[in-house]
A tleap script that builds the chain and sets N, CA, C and O, in Angstrom:
source leaprc.protein.ff14SB
mol = sequence {
  NMET PRO THR ALA VAL VAL LEU ILE VAL CYS
  LYS THR ILE MET ALA GLY ALA PRO ASP SER
  ASN ALA ALA TYR THR GLY TRP GLU ASP ARG
  VAL TRP ALA THR GLU HIE SER MET MET VAL
  CYS ARG ARG HIE GLU VAL PRO LEU HIE ASP
  PRO ALA VAL ASP GLN GLY ALA ALA PRO ARG
  PRO PHE THR PRO MET THR CYS TRP ARG THR
  ALA MET GLN LEU GLY PRO ALA PHE ASP ALA
  SER HIE LYS ASN SER PRO TRP ARG PHE TRP
  ARG ALA ALA CYS PRO VAL PRO VAL MET ARG
  LYS ASN PRO ASP GLY THR GLU ASP VAL ILE
  ALA TRP LYS LEU PRO GLU CYS GLY HIE LYS
  ASP THR VAL ARG CYS ASP VAL ASP ALA GLU
  CILE
}
set mol.1.N position { 87.904 100.399 120.255 }
set mol.1.CA position { 88.409 99.696 119.084 }
set mol.1.C position { 89.931 99.805 119.104 }
set mol.1.O position { 90.468 100.911 119.161 }
set mol.2.N position { 90.633 98.669 119.058 }
set mol.2.CA position { 92.099 98.750 119.038 }
set mol.2.C position { 92.593 99.383 117.737 }
set mol.2.O position { 92.007 99.186 116.673 }
set mol.3.N position { 93.661 100.133 117.842 }
set mol.3.CA position { 94.202 100.798 116.660 }
set mol.3.C position { 95.226 99.880 116.002 }
set mol.3.O position { 96.434 100.018 116.194 }
set mol.4.N position { 94.705 98.945 115.224 }
set mol.4.CA position { 95.554 97.995 114.509 }
set mol.4.C position { 94.810 97.531 113.262 }
set mol.4.O position { 93.581 97.544 113.205 }
set mol.5.N position { 95.578 97.129 112.281 }
set mol.5.CA position { 95.052 96.593 111.024 }
set mol.5.C position { 95.758 95.269 110.773 }
set mol.5.O position { 96.952 95.129 111.040 }
set mol.6.N position { 95.012 94.305 110.260 }
set mol.6.CA position { 95.602 93.023 109.892 }
set mol.6.C position { 95.707 92.973 108.373 }
set mol.6.O position { 94.712 93.136 107.666 }
set mol.7.N position { 96.919 92.746 107.881 }
set mol.7.CA position { 97.129 92.527 106.448 }
set mol.7.C position { 97.334 91.042 106.228 }
set mol.7.O position { 98.106 90.402 106.942 }
set mol.8.N position { 96.649 90.500 105.251 }
set mol.8.CA position { 96.871 89.114 104.846 }
set mol.8.C position { 97.727 89.198 103.587 }
set mol.8.O position { 97.303 89.723 102.558 }
set mol.9.N position { 98.938 88.669 103.697 }
set mol.9.CA position { 99.859 88.692 102.565 }
set mol.9.C position { 100.102 87.250 102.129 }
set mol.9.O position { 100.226 86.350 102.960 }
set mol.10.N position { 100.168 87.044 100.832 }
set mol.10.CA position { 100.291 85.692 100.297 }
set mol.10.C position { 101.498 85.584 99.376 }
set mol.10.O position { 101.967 86.565 98.800 }
set mol.11.N position { 101.972 84.371 99.264 }
set mol.11.CA position { 103.160 84.085 98.464 }
set mol.11.C position { 102.803 84.082 96.974 }
set mol.11.O position { 101.746 83.592 96.575 }
set mol.12.N position { 103.696 84.635 96.171 }
set mol.12.CA position { 103.519 84.655 94.723 }
set mol.12.C position { 104.730 84.026 94.054 }
set mol.12.O position { 105.784 83.859 94.668 }
set mol.13.N position { 104.558 83.680 92.783 }
set mol.13.CA position { 105.670 83.186 91.971 }
set mol.13.C position { 105.618 83.904 90.623 }
set mol.13.O position { 104.576 84.414 90.212 }
set mol.14.N position { 106.746 83.931 89.961 }
set mol.14.CA position { 106.798 84.529 88.626 }
set mol.14.C position { 106.098 83.585 87.648 }
set mol.14.O position { 106.338 82.378 87.663 }
set mol.15.N position { 105.237 84.138 86.804 }
set mol.15.CA position { 104.416 83.325 85.909 }
set mol.15.C position { 105.081 83.049 84.569 }
set mol.15.O position { 104.754 82.062 83.910 }
set mol.16.N position { 105.990 83.888 84.165 }
set mol.16.CA position { 106.572 83.687 82.851 }
set mol.16.C position { 107.863 84.444 82.703 }
set mol.16.O position { 108.438 84.947 83.669 }
set mol.17.N position { 108.302 84.510 81.470 }
set mol.17.CA position { 109.548 85.230 81.176 }
set mol.17.C position { 109.362 86.726 81.465 }
set mol.17.O position { 108.265 87.258 81.298 }
set mol.18.N position { 110.428 87.397 81.895 }
set mol.18.CA position { 110.312 88.834 82.171 }
set mol.18.C position { 109.933 89.623 80.920 }
set mol.18.O position { 110.352 89.299 79.808 }
set mol.19.N position { 109.156 90.633 81.122 }
set mol.19.CA position { 108.749 91.515 80.040 }
set mol.19.C position { 109.940 92.365 79.620 }
set mol.19.O position { 110.763 92.724 80.462 }
set mol.20.N position { 110.049 92.693 78.344 }
set mol.20.CA position { 111.183 93.484 77.856 }
set mol.20.C position { 111.178 94.902 78.430 }
set mol.20.O position { 112.235 95.530 78.505 }
set mol.21.N position { 110.032 95.414 78.830 }
set mol.21.CA position { 109.942 96.748 79.420 }
set mol.21.C position { 109.994 96.742 80.944 }
set mol.21.O position { 109.876 97.798 81.565 }
set mol.22.N position { 110.168 95.574 81.557 }
set mol.22.CA position { 110.124 95.470 83.018 }
set mol.22.C position { 111.194 96.334 83.680 }
set mol.22.O position { 110.977 96.847 84.778 }
set mol.23.N position { 112.327 96.499 83.041 }
set mol.23.CA position { 113.384 97.328 83.617 }
set mol.23.C position { 112.946 98.786 83.734 }
set mol.23.O position { 113.428 99.513 84.603 }
set mol.24.N position { 112.041 99.210 82.869 }
set mol.24.CA position { 111.577 100.595 82.883 }
set mol.24.C position { 110.310 100.789 83.711 }
set mol.24.O position { 110.125 101.827 84.346 }
set mol.25.N position { 109.436 99.773 83.697 }
set mol.25.CA position { 108.138 99.915 84.354 }
set mol.25.C position { 108.085 99.285 85.737 }
set mol.25.O position { 107.265 99.682 86.565 }
set mol.26.N position { 108.957 98.298 86.002 }
set mol.26.CA position { 108.932 97.588 87.277 }
set mol.26.C position { 107.849 96.526 87.349 }
set mol.26.O position { 107.633 95.930 88.404 }
set mol.27.N position { 107.167 96.285 86.238 }
set mol.27.CA position { 106.087 95.312 86.228 }
set mol.27.C position { 106.636 93.898 86.301 }
set mol.27.O position { 107.645 93.590 85.666 }
set mol.28.N position { 105.980 93.035 87.069 }
set mol.28.CA position { 106.344 91.627 87.177 }
set mol.28.C position { 105.096 90.787 86.929 }
set mol.28.O position { 104.012 91.113 87.412 }
set mol.29.N position { 105.258 89.708 86.175 }
set mol.29.CA position { 104.155 88.798 85.876 }
set mol.29.C position { 104.078 87.773 87.010 }
set mol.29.O position { 104.670 86.698 86.913 }
set mol.30.N position { 103.356 88.098 88.076 }
set mol.30.CA position { 103.262 87.238 89.255 }
set mol.30.C position { 101.867 86.625 89.359 }
set mol.30.O position { 100.868 87.236 88.982 }
set mol.31.N position { 101.830 85.407 89.880 }
set mol.31.CA position { 100.574 84.727 90.202 }
set mol.31.C position { 100.679 84.205 91.632 }
set mol.31.O position { 101.777 84.050 92.167 }
set mol.32.N position { 99.519 83.936 92.248 }
set mol.32.CA position { 99.524 83.422 93.605 }
set mol.32.C position { 100.107 82.018 93.623 }
set mol.32.O position { 99.713 81.166 92.826 }
set mol.33.N position { 101.044 81.778 94.530 }
set mol.33.CA position { 101.639 80.448 94.695 }
set mol.33.C position { 100.629 79.567 95.430 }
set mol.33.O position { 99.986 80.011 96.382 }
set mol.34.N position { 100.496 78.332 94.989 }
set mol.34.CA position { 99.594 77.401 95.668 }
set mol.34.C position { 100.341 76.127 96.023 }
set mol.34.O position { 101.237 75.684 95.304 }
set mol.35.N position { 99.949 75.558 97.140 }
set mol.35.CA position { 100.449 74.248 97.573 }
set mol.35.C position { 99.226 73.399 97.889 }
set mol.35.O position { 98.421 73.758 98.749 }
set mol.36.N position { 99.089 72.283 97.200 }
set mol.36.CA position { 97.921 71.408 97.374 }
set mol.36.C position { 96.626 72.194 97.127 }
set mol.36.O position { 95.655 72.052 97.870 }
set mol.37.N position { 96.625 73.004 96.101 }
set mol.37.CA position { 95.483 73.814 95.659 }
set mol.37.C position { 95.053 74.878 96.661 }
set mol.37.O position { 93.914 75.344 96.620 }
set mol.38.N position { 95.958 75.267 97.563 }
set mol.38.CA position { 95.633 76.309 98.532 }
set mol.38.C position { 96.697 77.394 98.490 }
set mol.38.O position { 97.886 77.111 98.343 }
set mol.39.N position { 96.249 78.654 98.622 }
set mol.39.CA position { 97.188 79.764 98.679 }
set mol.39.C position { 97.962 79.700 99.995 }
set mol.39.O position { 97.435 79.267 101.020 }
set mol.40.N position { 99.216 80.138 99.949 }
set mol.40.CA position { 100.064 80.164 101.143 }
set mol.40.C position { 100.140 81.615 101.613 }
set mol.40.O position { 100.672 82.472 100.908 }
set mol.41.N position { 99.608 81.888 102.803 }
set mol.41.CA position { 99.506 83.265 103.277 }
set mol.41.C position { 100.036 83.411 104.694 }
set mol.41.O position { 100.267 82.429 105.400 }
set mol.42.N position { 100.220 84.650 105.083 }
set mol.42.CA position { 100.620 84.995 106.446 }
set mol.42.C position { 99.808 86.181 106.911 }
set mol.42.O position { 99.425 87.052 106.130 }
set mol.43.N position { 99.558 86.189 108.199 }
set mol.43.CA position { 98.806 87.269 108.838 }
set mol.43.C position { 99.817 88.241 109.415 }
set mol.43.O position { 100.683 87.854 110.199 }
set mol.44.N position { 99.706 89.504 109.028 }
set mol.44.CA position { 100.660 90.532 109.444 }
set mol.44.C position { 99.882 91.627 110.172 }
set mol.44.O position { 99.165 92.409 109.548 }
set mol.45.N position { 100.030 91.677 111.496 }
set mol.45.CA position { 99.319 92.663 112.295 }
set mol.45.C position { 100.128 93.952 112.351 }
set mol.45.O position { 101.311 93.931 112.692 }
set mol.46.N position { 99.496 95.071 112.019 }
set mol.46.CA position { 100.165 96.365 111.987 }
set mol.46.C position { 99.548 97.273 113.054 }
set mol.46.O position { 98.425 97.746 112.881 }
set mol.47.N position { 100.272 97.524 114.160 }
set mol.47.CA position { 99.756 98.485 115.137 }
set mol.47.C position { 99.888 99.902 114.581 }
set mol.47.O position { 100.854 100.214 113.885 }
set mol.48.N position { 98.931 100.743 114.885 }
set mol.48.CA position { 98.915 102.098 114.327 }
set mol.48.C position { 99.123 103.131 115.425 }
set mol.48.O position { 98.760 102.922 116.583 }
set mol.49.N position { 99.711 104.237 115.034 }
set mol.49.CA position { 99.951 105.344 115.956 }
set mol.49.C position { 99.806 106.643 115.181 }
set mol.49.O position { 100.324 106.770 114.071 }
set mol.50.N position { 99.109 107.601 115.760 }
set mol.50.CA position { 98.908 108.900 115.125 }
set mol.50.C position { 100.003 109.852 115.595 }
set mol.50.O position { 99.970 110.279 116.749 }
set mol.51.N position { 100.976 110.204 114.745 }
set mol.51.CA position { 102.061 111.087 115.171 }
set mol.51.C position { 101.599 112.501 115.498 }
set mol.51.O position { 102.314 113.223 116.192 }
set mol.52.N position { 100.428 112.921 115.021 }
set mol.52.CA position { 99.930 114.267 115.326 }
set mol.52.C position { 99.639 114.416 116.816 }
set mol.52.O position { 99.735 115.519 117.353 }
set mol.53.N position { 99.287 113.329 117.487 }
set mol.53.CA position { 99.030 113.375 118.929 }
set mol.53.C position { 100.312 113.718 119.679 }
set mol.53.O position { 100.273 114.433 120.681 }
set mol.54.N position { 101.450 113.213 119.200 }
set mol.54.CA position { 102.740 113.520 119.824 }
set mol.54.C position { 103.083 115.004 119.717 }
set mol.54.O position { 103.857 115.528 120.519 }
set mol.55.N position { 102.508 115.674 118.732 }
set mol.55.CA position { 102.778 117.089 118.520 }
set mol.55.C position { 101.718 117.982 119.161 }
set mol.55.O position { 101.692 119.188 118.920 }
set mol.56.N position { 100.837 117.384 119.985 }
set mol.56.CA position { 99.860 118.158 120.730 }
set mol.56.C position { 98.461 118.190 120.163 }
set mol.56.O position { 97.587 118.825 120.754 }
set mol.57.N position { 98.206 117.537 119.045 }
set mol.57.CA position { 96.865 117.543 118.466 }
set mol.57.C position { 95.944 116.622 119.271 }
set mol.57.O position { 96.402 115.687 119.928 }
set mol.58.N position { 94.685 116.892 119.209 }
set mol.58.CA position { 93.706 116.027 119.864 }
set mol.58.C position { 93.627 114.701 119.104 }
set mol.58.O position { 93.654 114.697 117.873 }
set mol.59.N position { 93.531 113.586 119.814 }
set mol.59.CA position { 93.452 112.298 119.108 }
set mol.59.C position { 92.148 112.180 118.315 }
set mol.59.O position { 91.076 112.555 118.789 }
set mol.60.N position { 92.268 111.656 117.114 }
set mol.60.CA position { 91.092 111.403 116.289 }
set mol.60.C position { 90.559 110.018 116.625 }
set mol.60.O position { 91.344 109.114 116.908 }
set mol.61.N position { 89.254 109.831 116.600 }
set mol.61.CA position { 88.718 108.500 116.889 }
set mol.61.C position { 89.080 107.524 115.774 }
set mol.61.O position { 89.083 107.882 114.597 }
set mol.62.N position { 89.384 106.295 116.160 }
set mol.62.CA position { 89.700 105.244 115.198 }
set mol.62.C position { 88.403 104.497 114.902 }
set mol.62.O position { 87.990 103.623 115.664 }
set mol.63.N position { 87.779 104.846 113.806 }
set mol.63.CA position { 86.482 104.289 113.422 }
set mol.63.C position { 86.670 103.200 112.376 }
set mol.63.O position { 87.759 103.066 111.820 }
set mol.64.N position { 85.629 102.418 112.098 }
set mol.64.CA position { 85.747 101.418 111.030 }
set mol.64.C position { 86.132 102.041 109.684 }
set mol.64.O position { 86.916 101.456 108.937 }
set mol.65.N position { 85.585 103.229 109.368 }
set mol.65.CA position { 85.935 103.884 108.098 }
set mol.65.C position { 87.419 104.267 108.076 }
set mol.65.O position { 88.093 104.103 107.059 }
set mol.66.N position { 87.918 104.777 109.207 }
set mol.66.CA position { 89.337 105.126 109.301 }
set mol.66.C position { 90.201 103.885 109.146 }
set mol.66.O position { 91.239 103.911 108.485 }
set mol.67.N position { 89.754 102.793 109.768 }
set mol.67.CA position { 90.514 101.541 109.679 }
set mol.67.C position { 90.617 101.061 108.233 }
set mol.67.O position { 91.703 100.713 107.769 }
set mol.68.N position { 89.492 101.044 107.522 }
set mol.68.CA position { 89.522 100.565 106.132 }
set mol.68.C position { 90.343 101.479 105.224 }
set mol.68.O position { 91.056 101.004 104.339 }
set mol.69.N position { 90.243 102.782 105.444 }
set mol.69.CA position { 91.042 103.712 104.646 }
set mol.69.C position { 92.536 103.467 104.888 }
set mol.69.O position { 93.335 103.463 103.951 }
set mol.70.N position { 92.895 103.265 106.148 }
set mol.70.CA position { 94.287 102.986 106.494 }
set mol.70.C position { 94.742 101.655 105.896 }
set mol.70.O position { 95.856 101.549 105.383 }
set mol.71.N position { 93.884 100.652 105.963 }
set mol.71.CA position { 94.228 99.335 105.421 }
set mol.71.C position { 94.495 99.409 103.914 }
set mol.71.O position { 95.419 98.773 103.407 }
set mol.72.N position { 93.676 100.193 103.210 }
set mol.72.CA position { 93.860 100.289 101.759 }
set mol.72.C position { 95.093 101.114 101.386 }
set mol.72.O position { 95.536 101.069 100.239 }
set mol.73.N position { 95.648 101.857 102.326 }
set mol.73.CA position { 96.923 102.530 102.093 }
set mol.73.C position { 98.093 101.621 102.468 }
set mol.73.O position { 99.129 101.628 101.803 }
set mol.74.N position { 97.921 100.835 103.542 }
set mol.74.CA position { 98.997 99.962 104.001 }
set mol.74.C position { 99.246 98.789 103.059 }
set mol.74.O position { 100.382 98.334 102.925 }
set mol.75.N position { 98.198 98.298 102.407 }
set mol.75.CA position { 98.357 97.160 101.494 }
set mol.75.C position { 99.330 97.450 100.353 }
set mol.75.O position { 100.326 96.741 100.204 }
set mol.76.N position { 99.063 98.470 99.551 }
set mol.76.CA position { 100.007 98.814 98.489 }
set mol.76.C position { 101.378 99.236 99.022 }
set mol.76.O position { 102.395 98.997 98.370 }
set mol.77.N position { 101.411 99.863 100.205 }
set mol.77.CA position { 102.699 100.233 100.794 }
set mol.77.C position { 103.496 98.984 101.158 }
set mol.77.O position { 104.722 98.971 101.042 }
set mol.78.N position { 102.802 97.933 101.597 }
set mol.78.CA position { 103.481 96.664 101.885 }
set mol.78.C position { 104.112 96.116 100.611 }
set mol.78.O position { 105.280 95.728 100.614 }
set mol.79.N position { 103.349 96.082 99.525 }
set mol.79.CA position { 103.878 95.580 98.247 }
set mol.79.C position { 105.101 96.376 97.801 }
set mol.79.O position { 106.095 95.800 97.358 }
set mol.80.N position { 105.026 97.695 97.917 }
set mol.80.CA position { 106.138 98.541 97.478 }
set mol.80.C position { 107.384 98.320 98.326 }
set mol.80.O position { 108.500 98.400 97.814 }
set mol.81.N position { 107.210 98.044 99.604 }
set mol.81.CA position { 108.380 97.848 100.464 }
set mol.81.C position { 108.903 96.419 100.455 }
set mol.81.O position { 109.933 96.143 101.071 }
set mol.82.N position { 108.224 95.506 99.774 }
set mol.82.CA position { 108.664 94.110 99.704 }
set mol.82.C position { 108.846 93.657 98.249 }
set mol.82.O position { 108.505 92.528 97.897 }
set mol.83.N position { 109.382 94.542 97.418 }
set mol.83.CA position { 109.554 94.217 95.996 }
set mol.83.C position { 110.459 93.013 95.754 }
set mol.83.O position { 110.240 92.256 94.808 }
set mol.84.N position { 111.469 92.830 96.592 }
set mol.84.CA position { 112.397 91.714 96.407 }
set mol.84.C position { 111.953 90.469 97.163 }
set mol.84.O position { 112.753 89.560 97.387 }
set mol.85.N position { 110.716 90.422 97.548 }
set mol.85.CA position { 110.149 89.318 98.304 }
set mol.85.C position { 109.023 88.694 97.485 }
set mol.85.O position { 108.430 89.377 96.650 }
set mol.86.N position { 108.715 87.429 97.697 }
set mol.86.CA position { 107.579 86.835 96.981 }
set mol.86.C position { 106.228 87.170 97.604 }
set mol.86.O position { 105.196 86.814 97.034 }
set mol.87.N position { 106.198 87.835 98.745 }
set mol.87.CA position { 104.957 88.114 99.460 }
set mol.87.C position { 104.274 89.374 98.930 }
set mol.87.O position { 104.911 90.412 98.751 }
set mol.88.N position { 102.960 89.265 98.681 }
set mol.88.CA position { 102.172 90.390 98.194 }
set mol.88.C position { 100.867 90.498 98.992 }
set mol.88.O position { 100.328 89.502 99.476 }
set mol.89.N position { 100.382 91.724 99.113 }
set mol.89.CA position { 99.141 92.016 99.826 }
set mol.89.C position { 97.965 91.363 99.115 }
set mol.89.O position { 97.818 91.474 97.898 }
set mol.90.N position { 97.118 90.671 99.905 }
set mol.90.CA position { 95.931 90.030 99.339 }
set mol.90.C position { 94.659 90.650 99.906 }
set mol.90.O position { 93.769 91.045 99.153 }
set mol.91.N position { 94.573 90.736 101.249 }
set mol.91.CA position { 93.380 91.264 101.894 }
set mol.91.C position { 93.739 92.003 103.168 }
set mol.91.O position { 94.857 91.888 103.670 }
set mol.92.N position { 92.796 92.752 103.681 }
set mol.92.CA position { 92.979 93.455 104.957 }
set mol.92.C position { 91.778 93.158 105.847 }
set mol.92.O position { 90.703 92.783 105.379 }
set mol.93.N position { 91.998 93.340 107.145 }
set mol.93.CA position { 90.915 93.141 108.098 }
set mol.93.C position { 91.057 94.151 109.231 }
set mol.93.O position { 92.166 94.490 109.645 }
set mol.94.N position { 89.934 94.616 109.717 }
set mol.94.CA position { 89.894 95.548 110.840 }
set mol.94.C position { 89.322 94.837 112.057 }
set mol.94.O position { 88.680 93.796 111.921 }
set mol.95.N position { 89.547 95.384 113.240 }
set mol.95.CA position { 88.999 94.757 114.449 }
set mol.95.C position { 87.475 94.636 114.378 }
set mol.95.O position { 86.787 95.511 113.852 }
set mol.96.N position { 86.972 93.535 114.918 }
set mol.96.CA position { 85.527 93.304 114.956 }
set mol.96.C position { 85.070 93.243 116.409 }
set mol.96.O position { 85.807 92.759 117.268 }
set mol.97.N position { 83.869 93.725 116.693 }
set mol.97.CA position { 83.404 93.711 118.079 }
set mol.97.C position { 82.930 92.331 118.515 }
set mol.97.O position { 82.380 91.566 117.723 }
set mol.98.N position { 83.156 92.028 119.794 }
set mol.98.CA position { 82.574 90.852 120.428 }
set mol.98.C position { 81.389 91.383 121.225 }
set mol.98.O position { 81.554 92.222 122.111 }
set mol.99.N position { 80.213 90.900 120.913 }
set mol.99.CA position { 78.985 91.465 121.474 }
set mol.99.C position { 78.396 90.572 122.565 }
set mol.99.O position { 78.562 89.352 122.559 }
set mol.100.N position { 77.704 91.223 123.499 }
set mol.100.CA position { 76.948 90.518 124.538 }
set mol.100.C position { 75.500 90.959 124.398 }
set mol.100.O position { 75.196 92.150 124.335 }
set mol.101.N position { 74.609 89.960 124.350 }
set mol.101.CA position { 73.181 90.269 124.258 }
set mol.101.C position { 72.624 90.344 125.673 }
set mol.101.O position { 72.757 89.404 126.458 }
set mol.102.N position { 72.009 91.459 125.984 }
set mol.102.CA position { 71.430 91.685 127.306 }
set mol.102.C position { 70.022 91.087 127.382 }
set mol.102.O position { 69.383 90.867 126.353 }
set mol.103.N position { 69.542 90.825 128.601 }
set mol.103.CA position { 68.197 90.262 128.755 }
set mol.103.C position { 67.092 91.138 128.146 }
set mol.103.O position { 66.055 90.620 127.732 }
set mol.104.N position { 67.306 92.453 128.090 }
set mol.104.CA position { 66.282 93.344 127.517 }
set mol.104.C position { 66.335 93.425 125.993 }
set mol.104.O position { 65.559 94.162 125.386 }
set mol.105.N position { 67.262 92.659 125.358 }
set mol.105.CA position { 67.356 92.631 123.897 }
set mol.105.C position { 68.405 93.547 123.305 }
set mol.105.O position { 68.711 93.455 122.116 }
set mol.106.N position { 68.964 94.435 124.123 }
set mol.106.CA position { 70.022 95.313 123.625 }
set mol.106.C position { 71.346 94.551 123.592 }
set mol.106.O position { 71.470 93.469 124.166 }
set mol.107.N position { 72.315 95.127 122.922 }
set mol.107.CA position { 73.635 94.505 122.822 }
set mol.107.C position { 74.697 95.498 123.251 }
set mol.107.O position { 74.572 96.703 123.032 }
set mol.108.N position { 75.747 94.970 123.868 }
set mol.108.CA position { 76.897 95.769 124.299 }
set mol.108.C position { 78.162 95.189 123.697 }
set mol.108.O position { 78.292 93.974 123.548 }
set mol.109.N position { 79.098 96.074 123.351 }
set mol.109.CA position { 80.419 95.628 122.922 }
set mol.109.C position { 81.218 95.321 124.190 }
set mol.109.O position { 81.429 96.201 125.024 }
set mol.110.N position { 81.664 94.058 124.333 }
set mol.110.CA position { 82.433 93.695 125.527 }
set mol.110.C position { 83.929 93.567 125.237 }
set mol.110.O position { 84.741 93.570 126.162 }
set mol.111.N position { 84.295 93.456 123.969 }
set mol.111.CA position { 85.713 93.357 123.605 }
set mol.111.C position { 85.831 93.550 122.096 }
set mol.111.O position { 84.837 93.634 121.373 }
set mol.112.N position { 87.066 93.614 121.656 }
set mol.112.CA position { 87.362 93.694 120.219 }
set mol.112.C position { 88.312 92.562 119.878 }
set mol.112.O position { 89.141 92.172 120.699 }
set mol.113.N position { 88.193 92.031 118.664 }
set mol.113.CA position { 89.035 90.921 118.231 }
set mol.113.C position { 89.616 91.232 116.865 }
set mol.113.O position { 88.914 91.691 115.964 }
set mol.114.N position { 90.914 90.973 116.723 }
set mol.114.CA position { 91.521 91.095 115.398 }
set mol.114.C position { 91.278 89.791 114.648 }
set mol.114.O position { 91.520 88.715 115.195 }
set mol.115.N position { 90.807 89.865 113.416 }
set mol.115.CA position { 90.451 88.664 112.664 }
set mol.115.C position { 91.636 87.741 112.417 }
set mol.115.O position { 92.792 88.161 112.371 }
set mol.116.N position { 91.297 86.466 112.260 }
set mol.116.CA position { 92.292 85.452 111.920 }
set mol.116.C position { 92.569 85.531 110.423 }
set mol.116.O position { 91.968 86.331 109.706 }
set mol.117.N position { 93.475 84.699 109.974 }
set mol.117.CA position { 93.949 84.758 108.600 }
set mol.117.C position { 93.014 84.083 107.612 }
set mol.117.O position { 92.746 84.641 106.548 }
set mol.118.N position { 92.527 82.934 107.922 }
set mol.118.CA position { 92.091 81.993 106.917 }
set mol.118.C position { 90.789 82.164 106.203 }
set mol.118.O position { 89.881 82.877 106.631 }
set mol.119.N position { 90.743 81.496 105.123 }
set mol.119.CA position { 89.563 81.204 104.330 }
set mol.119.C position { 89.605 79.682 104.196 }
set mol.119.O position { 90.399 79.150 103.421 }
set mol.120.N position { 88.774 78.999 104.929 }
set mol.120.CA position { 88.811 77.537 104.948 }
set mol.120.C position { 88.740 76.970 103.532 }
set mol.120.O position { 87.934 77.418 102.716 }
set mol.121.N position { 89.570 76.003 103.253 }
set mol.121.CA position { 89.643 75.297 101.965 }
set mol.121.C position { 90.215 76.145 100.833 }
set mol.121.O position { 90.271 75.674 99.697 }
set mol.122.N position { 90.643 77.379 101.102 }
set mol.122.CA position { 91.236 78.226 100.074 }
set mol.122.C position { 92.642 78.655 100.435 }
set mol.122.O position { 93.511 78.753 99.569 }
set mol.123.N position { 92.868 78.915 101.726 }
set mol.123.CA position { 94.121 79.511 102.182 }
set mol.123.C position { 94.724 78.670 103.299 }
set mol.123.O position { 94.030 78.262 104.230 }
set mol.124.N position { 96.024 78.418 103.194 }
set mol.124.CA position { 96.779 77.815 104.293 }
set mol.124.C position { 97.602 78.950 104.895 }
set mol.124.O position { 98.402 79.580 104.203 }
set mol.125.N position { 97.402 79.206 106.177 }
set mol.125.CA position { 98.044 80.354 106.815 }
set mol.125.C position { 99.144 79.944 107.770 }
set mol.125.O position { 98.996 79.017 108.566 }
set mol.126.N position { 100.255 80.661 107.668 }
set mol.126.CA position { 101.296 80.606 108.670 }
set mol.126.C position { 100.985 81.793 109.590 }
set mol.126.O position { 101.472 82.899 109.357 }
set mol.127.N position { 100.190 81.571 110.619 }
set mol.127.CA position { 99.672 82.655 111.463 }
set mol.127.C position { 100.806 83.344 112.193 }
set mol.127.O position { 101.623 82.703 112.854 }
set mol.128.N position { 100.844 84.660 112.063 }
set mol.128.CA position { 101.795 85.535 112.756 }
set mol.128.C position { 103.258 85.131 112.531 }
set mol.128.O position { 104.094 85.320 113.414 }
set mol.129.N position { 103.566 84.580 111.358 }
set mol.129.CA position { 104.940 84.202 111.050 }
set mol.129.C position { 105.691 85.422 110.510 }
set mol.129.O position { 105.086 86.348 109.969 }
set mol.130.N position { 106.994 85.407 110.662 }
set mol.130.CA position { 107.806 86.489 110.126 }
set mol.130.C position { 107.791 86.454 108.617 }
set mol.130.O position { 107.741 85.387 108.006 }
set mol.131.N position { 107.836 87.632 108.021 }
set mol.131.CA position { 107.853 87.724 106.546 }
set mol.131.C position { 109.275 87.973 106.098 }
set mol.131.O position { 109.535 88.086 104.900 }
savepdb mol mol.pdb
quit
């Protein structure tokens, strides 16, 4: 399994006048920006590296559970690091296996694929574009 997570980030716009407490709380009234009734999103691939391995620790396996836990940490971290940007975290995706069915009925993983961005008829994606 490749050690990478895909974040789907989408464009937002301010929905109304700023809140009087926004200077203290940092809250913004944002909604998803749409063009022709579709959300505008980008696929952001994040390669992962375990720094503990550099310090001599044994590498931990990158499992689907580890991937999802990492994705749910990276999403909010993306939002926090892009406060002055209209882009906000919408969804995450982990690598999926490409399977081969053997003549005896068993299946083998022959490769891994990082998911694409889209949701047909809902999202227009600028695939792998800079944010």
